[in-house]
Amino acid sequence: NAAEALAAVQSITPSLLLLDYLLPGIDGLELADRLHALPGLESVPTLMVSANQPLREALRQRHITFLAKPFDLGALLKAIGRLLDEYAS
């Protein structure tokens, strides 16, 4: 959930954010905004998954990659690999 994610980044620096769009309390877009507002996390790539896609413009503005559920493991791993490769370069 969002509270656990915000607490976790106090002690770790993630290489990638994998978020669901539909979360209890706040949605994945708001969580992504809060995480990217933290020092050192501004450019961490984000992959959002959900059966309900947020507005494409909201994703585009935030540079968030979206993967629609259901998806197969290969598609998820490919998206993660691509984002990590882009982040590393």
Short mmCIF file of C-alpha atoms in Angstrom, two decimals:
data_model
loop_
_atom_site.label_atom_id
_atom_site.label_comp_id
_atom_site.label_asym_id
_atom_site.label_seq_id
_atom_site.Cartn_x
_atom_site.Cartn_y
_atom_site.Cartn_z
CA ASN A 1 0.00 0.00 0.00
CA ALA A 2 1.03 3.65 -0.32
CA ALA A 3 1.99 4.14 3.33
CA GLU A 4 4.31 1.13 3.24
CA ALA A 5 5.90 2.29 -0.01
CA LEU A 6 6.54 5.77 1.37
CA ALA A 7 8.03 4.26 4.53
CA ALA A 8 10.21 1.79 2.61
CA VAL A 9 11.93 4.48 0.54
CA GLN A 10 13.21 6.05 3.75
CA SER A 11 15.69 3.18 4.09
CA ILE A 12 16.17 1.99 0.49
CA THR A 13 16.61 3.64 -2.88
CA PRO A 14 14.67 1.70 -5.52
CA SER A 15 15.91 1.30 -9.08
CA LEU A 16 12.34 1.02 -10.33
CA LEU A 17 8.85 1.72 -9.00
CA LEU A 18 6.29 -0.97 -9.82
CA LEU A 19 2.89 0.39 -8.83
CA ASP A 20 -0.71 -0.60 -9.24
CA TYR A 21 -3.07 2.17 -10.29
CA LEU A 22 -5.85 1.17 -7.89
CA LEU A 23 -4.60 1.38 -4.31
CA PRO A 24 -6.46 1.88 -1.06
CA GLY A 25 -6.47 5.51 0.05
CA ILE A 26 -4.64 7.11 -2.87
CA ASP A 27 -4.21 6.02 -6.46
CA GLY A 28 -0.96 4.98 -8.08
CA LEU A 29 -0.57 8.32 -9.86
CA GLU A 30 -0.62 10.23 -6.58
CA LEU A 31 1.79 7.74 -5.04
CA ALA A 32 4.13 8.12 -8.00
CA ASP A 33 3.99 11.90 -7.60
CA ARG A 34 4.79 11.64 -3.88
CA LEU A 35 7.65 9.22 -4.46
CA HIS A 36 9.15 11.26 -7.29
CA ALA A 37 9.00 14.37 -5.09
CA LEU A 38 11.45 12.78 -2.64
CA PRO A 39 15.15 13.65 -2.98
CA GLY A 40 16.98 11.05 -5.04
CA LEU A 41 13.81 9.51 -6.49
CA GLU A 42 12.95 12.19 -9.03
CA SER A 43 14.08 10.15 -12.04
CA VAL A 44 13.41 6.58 -10.87
CA PRO A 45 11.48 4.87 -13.69
CA THR A 46 7.90 3.85 -12.97
CA LEU A 47 5.90 0.94 -14.32
CA MET A 48 2.21 1.05 -13.49
CA VAL A 49 -0.02 -1.99 -13.85
CA SER A 50 -3.79 -2.16 -13.63
CA ALA A 51 -6.93 -3.47 -15.25
CA ASN A 52 -8.14 0.17 -15.21
CA GLN A 53 -5.91 2.48 -17.21
CA PRO A 54 -5.52 6.06 -16.03
CA LEU A 55 -5.72 8.80 -18.61
CA ARG A 56 -2.95 8.45 -21.16
CA GLU A 57 -2.08 12.12 -20.77
CA ALA A 58 -1.54 11.67 -17.02
CA LEU A 59 0.85 8.79 -17.71
CA ARG A 60 2.65 10.67 -20.48
CA GLN A 61 3.17 13.79 -18.38
CA ARG A 62 4.73 11.72 -15.60
CA HIS A 63 6.79 9.51 -17.95
CA ILE A 64 5.09 6.41 -16.53
CA THR A 65 5.03 3.19 -18.51
CA PHE A 66 1.71 1.35 -18.29
CA LEU A 67 1.04 -2.38 -18.56
CA ALA A 68 -2.58 -3.54 -18.68
CA LYS A 69 -3.73 -6.51 -16.61
CA PRO A 70 -3.90 -9.32 -17.33
CA PHE A 71 -0.36 -9.63 -18.68
CA ASP A 72 2.05 -12.51 -18.92
CA LEU A 73 5.29 -12.71 -17.01
CA GLY A 74 7.33 -12.24 -20.19
CA ALA A 75 5.69 -8.88 -20.91
CA LEU A 76 6.30 -7.72 -17.34
CA LEU A 77 9.95 -8.77 -17.39
CA LYS A 78 10.49 -7.15 -20.79
CA ALA A 79 9.00 -3.85 -19.59
CA ILE A 80 11.10 -3.93 -16.40
CA GLY A 81 14.27 -4.71 -18.35
CA ARG A 82 13.65 -1.91 -20.83
CA LEU A 83 13.02 0.65 -18.08
CA LEU A 84 16.10 -0.40 -16.11
CA ASP A 85 18.25 -0.23 -19.27
CA GLU A 86 16.96 3.28 -20.01
CA TYR A 87 17.54 4.37 -16.40
CA ALA A 88 21.11 3.03 -16.36
CA SER A 89 22.10 4.94 -19.50
#
